[in-house]
Coordinates of C-alpha atoms in Angstrom, one line a residue:
M174 CA 71.0 -17.0 13.9
P175 CA 68.9 -20.1 15.0
D176 CA 67.5 -19.8 18.3
P177 CA 68.9 -22.5 21.0
E178 CA 65.6 -22.4 22.6
R179 CA 63.5 -23.3 19.7
P180 CA 64.3 -26.5 17.8
E181 CA 64.2 -26.7 14.1
G182 CA 62.9 -29.5 12.3
P183 CA 64.3 -31.0 8.7
G184 CA 64.8 -28.2 6.1
G185 CA 64.4 -25.5 8.7
Y186 CA 60.7 -26.1 9.4
D187 CA 59.7 -24.7 12.9
P188 CA 57.3 -27.2 14.6
V189 CA 56.3 -24.6 17.2
G190 CA 55.2 -21.5 14.7
P191 CA 56.2 -18.0 14.8
R192 CA 56.4 -16.0 17.9
P193 CA 54.0 -13.1 18.4
H194 CA 56.2 -10.6 17.2
E195 CA 57.3 -12.4 14.0
A196 CA 55.6 -12.1 10.7
V197 CA 54.2 -15.0 9.1
S198 CA 55.4 -15.0 5.3
P199 CA 54.2 -17.4 2.7
T200 CA 56.7 -20.2 1.8
G201 CA 56.2 -19.8 -1.9
Q202 CA 55.4 -23.6 -2.6
G203 CA 51.8 -23.4 -2.6
G204 CA 51.2 -25.7 0.3
P205 CA 48.7 -25.8 2.9
M206 CA 50.2 -22.8 4.8
D207 CA 50.1 -20.7 1.6
L208 CA 46.5 -21.5 1.2
A209 CA 45.6 -20.8 5.1
L210 CA 47.1 -17.4 4.5
Q211 CA 45.2 -16.4 1.6
E212 CA 42.1 -17.6 3.4
A213 CA 42.9 -15.5 6.6
E214 CA 43.4 -12.3 4.4
S215 CA 40.3 -12.9 2.8
V216 CA 38.3 -13.3 6.1
E217 CA 40.3 -10.3 7.4
G218 CA 39.3 -7.9 4.4
I219 CA 35.6 -9.0 4.5
E220 CA 35.5 -8.0 8.4
R221 CA 37.3 -4.8 7.6
D222 CA 35.2 -3.7 4.6
G223 CA 32.0 -5.5 5.0
P224 CA 30.2 -7.7 3.1
P225 CA 29.6 -6.9 -0.6
G226 CA 26.3 -4.9 -0.9
G227 CA 25.4 -5.1 2.6
T228 CA 25.8 -3.1 5.7
G229 CA 29.2 -2.7 7.3
P230 CA 30.1 -2.8 10.7
G231 CA 30.0 0.7 11.2
E232 CA 26.9 1.3 9.3
K233 CA 23.4 1.6 11.1
P234 CA 21.2 -1.1 10.3
R235 CA 18.0 -0.4 8.4
S236 CA 14.5 -0.1 9.9
L237 CA 11.5 -1.9 8.8
W238 CA 10.2 1.2 6.9
S239 CA 13.8 1.8 5.5
D240 CA 14.0 -1.7 4.4
A241 CA 10.5 -1.7 2.8
W242 CA 11.0 1.5 0.8
H243 CA 14.6 -0.1 -0.1
Q244 CA 12.6 -3.0 -1.6
L245 CA 9.8 -1.0 -3.2
R246 CA 12.1 1.1 -5.2
R247 CA 13.3 -2.2 -7.1
N248 CA 9.8 -3.6 -7.3
P249 CA 8.5 -2.6 -11.0
V250 CA 4.9 -3.5 -9.8
F251 CA 5.2 -0.7 -7.4
I252 CA 6.6 1.6 -10.0
I253 CA 4.1 1.0 -12.5
S254 CA 1.0 1.0 -10.1
S255 CA 2.6 4.1 -8.5
L256 CA 3.0 6.2 -11.9
M257 CA -0.6 5.1 -12.8
I258 CA -2.1 6.3 -9.5
L259 CA 0.1 9.7 -9.8
F260 CA -1.2 10.1 -13.2
L261 CA -4.9 9.6 -11.9
V262 CA -4.4 11.8 -9.1
I263 CA -3.1 14.7 -11.2
I264 CA -6.2 14.6 -13.8
S265 CA -8.7 14.5 -10.9
I266 CA -7.2 17.6 -9.3
W267 CA -6.4 19.3 -12.9
P268 CA -8.5 17.7 -15.6
Q269 CA -7.8 20.7 -17.8
L270 CA -4.6 19.4 -18.3
I271 CA -5.7 17.0 -20.9
A272 CA -9.4 17.7 -21.6
S273 CA -10.4 21.1 -22.8
G274 CA -14.0 20.6 -23.0
D275 CA -17.1 20.8 -20.5
P276 CA -18.3 17.4 -19.4
L277 CA -21.9 18.8 -19.0
Q278 CA -22.0 20.6 -22.5
C279 CA -23.9 18.3 -24.9
D280 CA -25.4 18.1 -28.3
L281 CA -28.4 16.0 -29.1
S282 CA -27.6 16.1 -32.7
K283 CA -24.3 14.2 -32.1
S284 CA -25.9 11.4 -29.9
Q285 CA -24.1 8.0 -29.9
Q286 CA -21.7 9.1 -32.8
G287 CA -18.2 7.3 -32.8
S288 CA -15.0 8.9 -32.8
S289 CA -14.2 12.2 -34.6
P290 CA -11.2 14.5 -34.6
G291 CA -10.9 16.1 -31.4
H292 CA -13.3 13.5 -29.8
P293 CA -11.5 10.2 -29.7
F294 CA -14.0 8.3 -27.6
G295 CA -17.2 9.7 -29.5
Y296 CA -20.4 10.8 -27.9
D297 CA -22.8 9.2 -25.5
T298 CA -26.7 9.2 -25.6
Q299 CA -27.0 12.9 -24.7
G300 CA -24.5 13.9 -27.3
C301 CA -21.8 14.7 -24.4
D302 CA -18.2 14.0 -25.3
V303 CA -17.3 10.6 -23.8
Y304 CA -13.5 11.4 -23.6
T305 CA -14.4 14.5 -21.4
R306 CA -16.6 12.5 -19.2
T307 CA -14.1 9.9 -18.7
V308 CA -11.4 12.2 -17.7
Y309 CA -13.7 14.1 -15.3
G310 CA -15.1 11.2 -13.9
A311 CA -11.8 10.4 -12.1
R312 CA -12.1 13.2 -9.6
A313 CA -15.4 11.7 -8.0
S314 CA -13.8 8.2 -7.9
I315 CA -10.6 9.0 -6.7
T316 CA -12.3 11.3 -3.9
V317 CA -14.6 8.7 -2.7
G318 CA -11.7 6.2 -2.6
V319 CA -9.3 8.3 -0.8
C320 CA -11.9 10.0 1.6
A321 CA -13.4 6.6 2.4
T322 CA -10.2 4.9 2.9
L323 CA -8.7 7.6 5.3
G324 CA -11.9 7.7 7.4
A325 CA -12.3 3.9 7.7
A326 CA -8.4 3.4 8.6
F327 CA -8.6 6.0 11.0
L328 CA -12.0 5.0 13.0
G329 CA -11.2 1.2 12.3
S330 CA -7.4 1.3 13.7
L331 CA -8.3 3.6 16.4
L332 CA -11.2 1.3 17.8
G333 CA -9.4 -1.7 17.0
G334 CA -6.0 -0.8 18.6
L335 CA -7.8 0.4 21.9
A336 CA -9.8 -2.8 22.1
G337 CA -6.6 -4.9 21.4
F338 CA -4.4 -3.0 24.0
F339 CA -6.9 -2.8 26.8
G340 CA -9.0 -6.1 26.2
G341 CA -11.7 -6.9 28.7
W342 CA -15.0 -5.6 27.7
S343 CA -14.2 -3.0 25.4
D344 CA -12.7 -5.8 23.3
A345 CA -15.6 -8.1 23.6
L346 CA -18.2 -5.0 22.9
L347 CA -16.0 -4.0 19.8
S348 CA -16.1 -7.6 18.4
R349 CA -19.8 -7.9 18.6
V350 CA -20.4 -4.6 17.0
A351 CA -18.2 -5.6 14.1
D352 CA -19.9 -9.0 13.8
I353 CA -23.4 -7.0 13.5
F354 CA -21.9 -4.8 10.6
F355 CA -20.2 -7.9 9.0
G356 CA -23.7 -9.2 8.7
I357 CA -24.8 -6.4 6.6
P358 CA -24.9 -7.0 2.8
V359 CA -23.1 -4.2 1.5
V360 CA -25.1 -3.5 -1.9
L361 CA -28.3 -4.0 0.1
G362 CA -27.2 -1.8 2.9
G363 CA -26.3 0.9 0.3
L364 CA -29.9 0.6 -1.3
V365 CA -31.6 1.0 1.7
F366 CA -29.2 3.7 3.6
L367 CA -28.5 5.8 0.2
S368 CA -32.0 5.6 -1.5
V369 CA -33.3 8.1 1.3
V370 CA -30.5 10.7 0.8
T371 CA -31.1 13.5 -1.6
S372 CA -27.8 15.0 -1.7
T373 CA -25.9 14.9 -5.0
T374 CA -22.3 15.2 -3.5
V375 CA -19.9 12.5 -2.7
W376 CA -20.1 12.6 0.9
P377 CA -23.1 10.5 1.7
V378 CA -21.5 7.7 -0.4
V379 CA -18.1 8.2 1.6
G380 CA -20.0 8.1 4.8
F381 CA -21.8 5.0 4.1
I382 CA -18.6 3.0 2.9
V383 CA -16.8 4.5 6.1
L384 CA -19.6 3.0 7.9
L385 CA -19.4 -0.5 6.4
G386 CA -15.7 -0.4 5.9
W387 CA -14.0 0.2 9.4
P388 CA -14.7 -3.1 11.0
Q389 CA -12.5 -5.0 8.7
I390 CA -9.9 -2.7 9.5
A391 CA -10.4 -2.6 13.1
R392 CA -10.4 -6.6 13.3
I393 CA -6.8 -6.3 11.6
G394 CA -5.5 -3.6 13.9
R395 CA -6.8 -5.5 16.8
G396 CA -5.0 -8.4 16.0
S397 CA -1.7 -6.5 15.4
V398 CA -1.9 -4.5 18.8
I399 CA -2.4 -7.8 20.6
T400 CA 0.8 -9.5 18.9
A401 CA 2.6 -6.3 19.4
K402 CA 2.0 -5.6 23.1
Q403 CA 3.3 -9.2 23.8
N404 CA 6.9 -8.4 22.7
D405 CA 9.8 -8.2 25.0
Y406 CA 10.4 -4.5 24.7
V407 CA 6.7 -3.8 25.4
Q408 CA 6.9 -5.9 28.8
A409 CA 10.1 -3.8 29.8
A410 CA 8.8 -0.7 29.1
R411 CA 5.5 -1.6 31.4
A412 CA 8.1 -2.8 33.8
L413 CA 10.1 0.5 33.9
G414 CA 7.0 2.4 34.5
A415 CA 5.9 3.6 31.4
G416 CA 2.1 4.6 31.1
N417 CA -0.4 3.1 28.7
S418 CA -0.3 6.3 26.4
R419 CA 3.3 6.1 26.2
M420 CA 3.4 2.3 25.4
M421 CA 0.6 2.8 22.8
L422 CA 1.9 5.6 20.9
R423 CA 5.9 4.7 21.2
H424 CA 6.2 1.0 21.2
V425 CA 3.0 -0.7 20.0
A426 CA 1.3 1.6 17.4
P427 CA 4.4 2.0 15.1
N428 CA 4.9 -2.0 15.1
A429 CA 1.2 -2.8 14.6
I430 CA 0.4 -0.2 11.7
A431 CA 1.9 -1.9 8.8
P432 CA -1.2 -4.6 8.3
V433 CA -3.5 -1.7 8.5
I434 CA -1.5 0.3 6.0
V435 CA -1.6 -2.8 3.6
V436 CA -5.3 -3.7 4.2
A437 CA -6.3 0.0 3.5
T438 CA -4.1 0.5 0.5
I439 CA -6.1 -2.9 -1.1
A440 CA -9.4 -1.6 0.2
L441 CA -9.2 1.5 -1.7
G442 CA -9.6 0.1 -4.9
T443 CA -12.5 -1.9 -3.8
Y444 CA -14.1 1.2 -2.5
I445 CA -13.7 2.9 -5.9
A446 CA -15.5 -0.2 -7.4
L447 CA -18.3 -0.1 -4.5
E448 CA -18.7 3.6 -5.6
A449 CA -19.2 2.9 -9.0
T450 CA -21.6 -0.1 -8.4
L451 CA -23.8 2.0 -6.1
S452 CA -23.9 4.7 -8.8
F453 CA -24.6 2.3 -11.7
L454 CA -28.0 1.1 -9.4
G455 CA -29.1 4.8 -9.1
V456 CA -28.4 5.2 -5.4
G457 CA -24.6 6.3 -5.2
L458 CA -23.5 9.7 -6.9
R459 CA -26.1 11.5 -8.9
P460 CA -26.0 13.7 -11.8
P461 CA -24.9 16.5 -12.4
T462 CA -21.9 14.9 -10.8
V463 CA -19.8 13.4 -13.4
S464 CA -19.0 9.7 -12.3
W465 CA -17.9 6.6 -14.1
G466 CA -20.5 4.5 -12.5
I467 CA -23.3 6.9 -13.8
D468 CA -21.6 6.8 -17.6
I469 CA -21.5 3.0 -17.2
S470 CA -25.3 3.0 -16.2
N471 CA -26.5 5.2 -19.0
A472 CA -24.6 3.2 -21.5
A473 CA -25.5 -0.2 -20.5
S474 CA -28.9 -0.3 -22.5
Q475 CA -26.7 0.9 -25.6
I476 CA -23.9 -1.3 -25.6
R477 CA -25.0 -3.1 -28.9
N478 CA -25.7 0.3 -30.6
A479 CA -22.7 2.3 -29.1
P480 CA -20.0 0.2 -27.2
H481 CA -17.7 2.7 -27.1
M482 CA -20.0 4.5 -24.4
L483 CA -19.5 1.8 -22.1
L484 CA -16.0 0.6 -22.9
W485 CA -14.0 3.7 -21.9
P486 CA -15.3 4.5 -18.7
A487 CA -15.5 0.7 -17.7
G488 CA -11.9 0.6 -18.9
A489 CA -10.9 3.6 -17.0
L490 CA -12.7 2.1 -13.7
S491 CA -10.9 -1.2 -14.3
L492 CA -7.4 0.3 -14.6
T493 CA -7.5 2.5 -11.5
V494 CA -8.8 -0.5 -9.4
L495 CA -6.1 -2.6 -10.8
A496 CA -3.4 0.1 -10.0
F497 CA -4.4 0.4 -6.4
I498 CA -4.8 -3.6 -6.1
M499 CA -1.1 -3.9 -7.6
L500 CA 0.0 -1.1 -5.3
G501 CA -1.5 -2.9 -2.1
D502 CA 0.1 -6.2 -3.1
A503 CA 3.7 -4.6 -3.4
V504 CA 3.2 -2.8 0.0
R505 CA 2.4 -6.2 1.6
D506 CA 5.3 -8.1 0.1
A507 CA 7.7 -5.4 1.3
L508 CA 6.3 -4.9 4.8
D509 CA 6.0 -8.5 5.5
P510 CA 9.2 -10.0 6.0
K511 CA 7.8 -13.7 5.4
L512 CA 7.1 -13.1 2.1
R513 CA 10.6 -11.9 1.2

């Protein structure tokens, strides 16, 4: 029955609208009211179920690191470079998996011979198997690159982070010391520093690379810490009475470490190339250590007579450096929101 207190318009249309306890039903005529009801139901469904492919209202939002990992898993550059690096790491630890020979066992009667069954890369000037030496050469290059990167990243991020956090005279002193190291030519410094070292291990080369590599990472870490400590949450922690160590470890460092990781990942490939360059010049790694730089140096004078001696170790070095640079680019794209 019609409500005497609510007038009806022509055709039973209610100008006041439904009461709160009344349900709204479509008219079935496809008019504006039906379209409005459909849109309302769509909006209600989105609010209830969440946007397609995104985080719903009940889900915890992803952090920077989880979001970066989510993006890296879908980046083909990261997948390809990671597989290449994983393969290089495995053969550097266990070269016997793909090479059964001895890299120091040579036969002068096979000097500079080409490929043959069981020896696909041929022989070098001393009659050593180029394939075996190329496989075993990954160990020295990967060891130098990883150890030098870890050392430079630790020293640079520590000094740069402390200087950027405290500022004052420590910041000025670090900047001047870093400028001094930036002024030292890398190759010339290696010739002077390593020419007086008689050790045949990788540690003098690692120490030299760390000595000249930390200022770059320190400058990056200093700038990141200066930017992070100006954020509101750091100022709030300081106002609540948090100490310097707590603010540095809990609030500043986790938000300033991303640029350091990116720079260190890209620098790893550069350090491997630097080790090969110093070994090529005769001041880096020395025999009996097996290194791509040593093999390239021995093959440079015979490139016309036996090009296979140079192409295989040089190709392995190029692929290794390329893999780490590709990995660094992928990590940079994932950790920098401005590049998305």
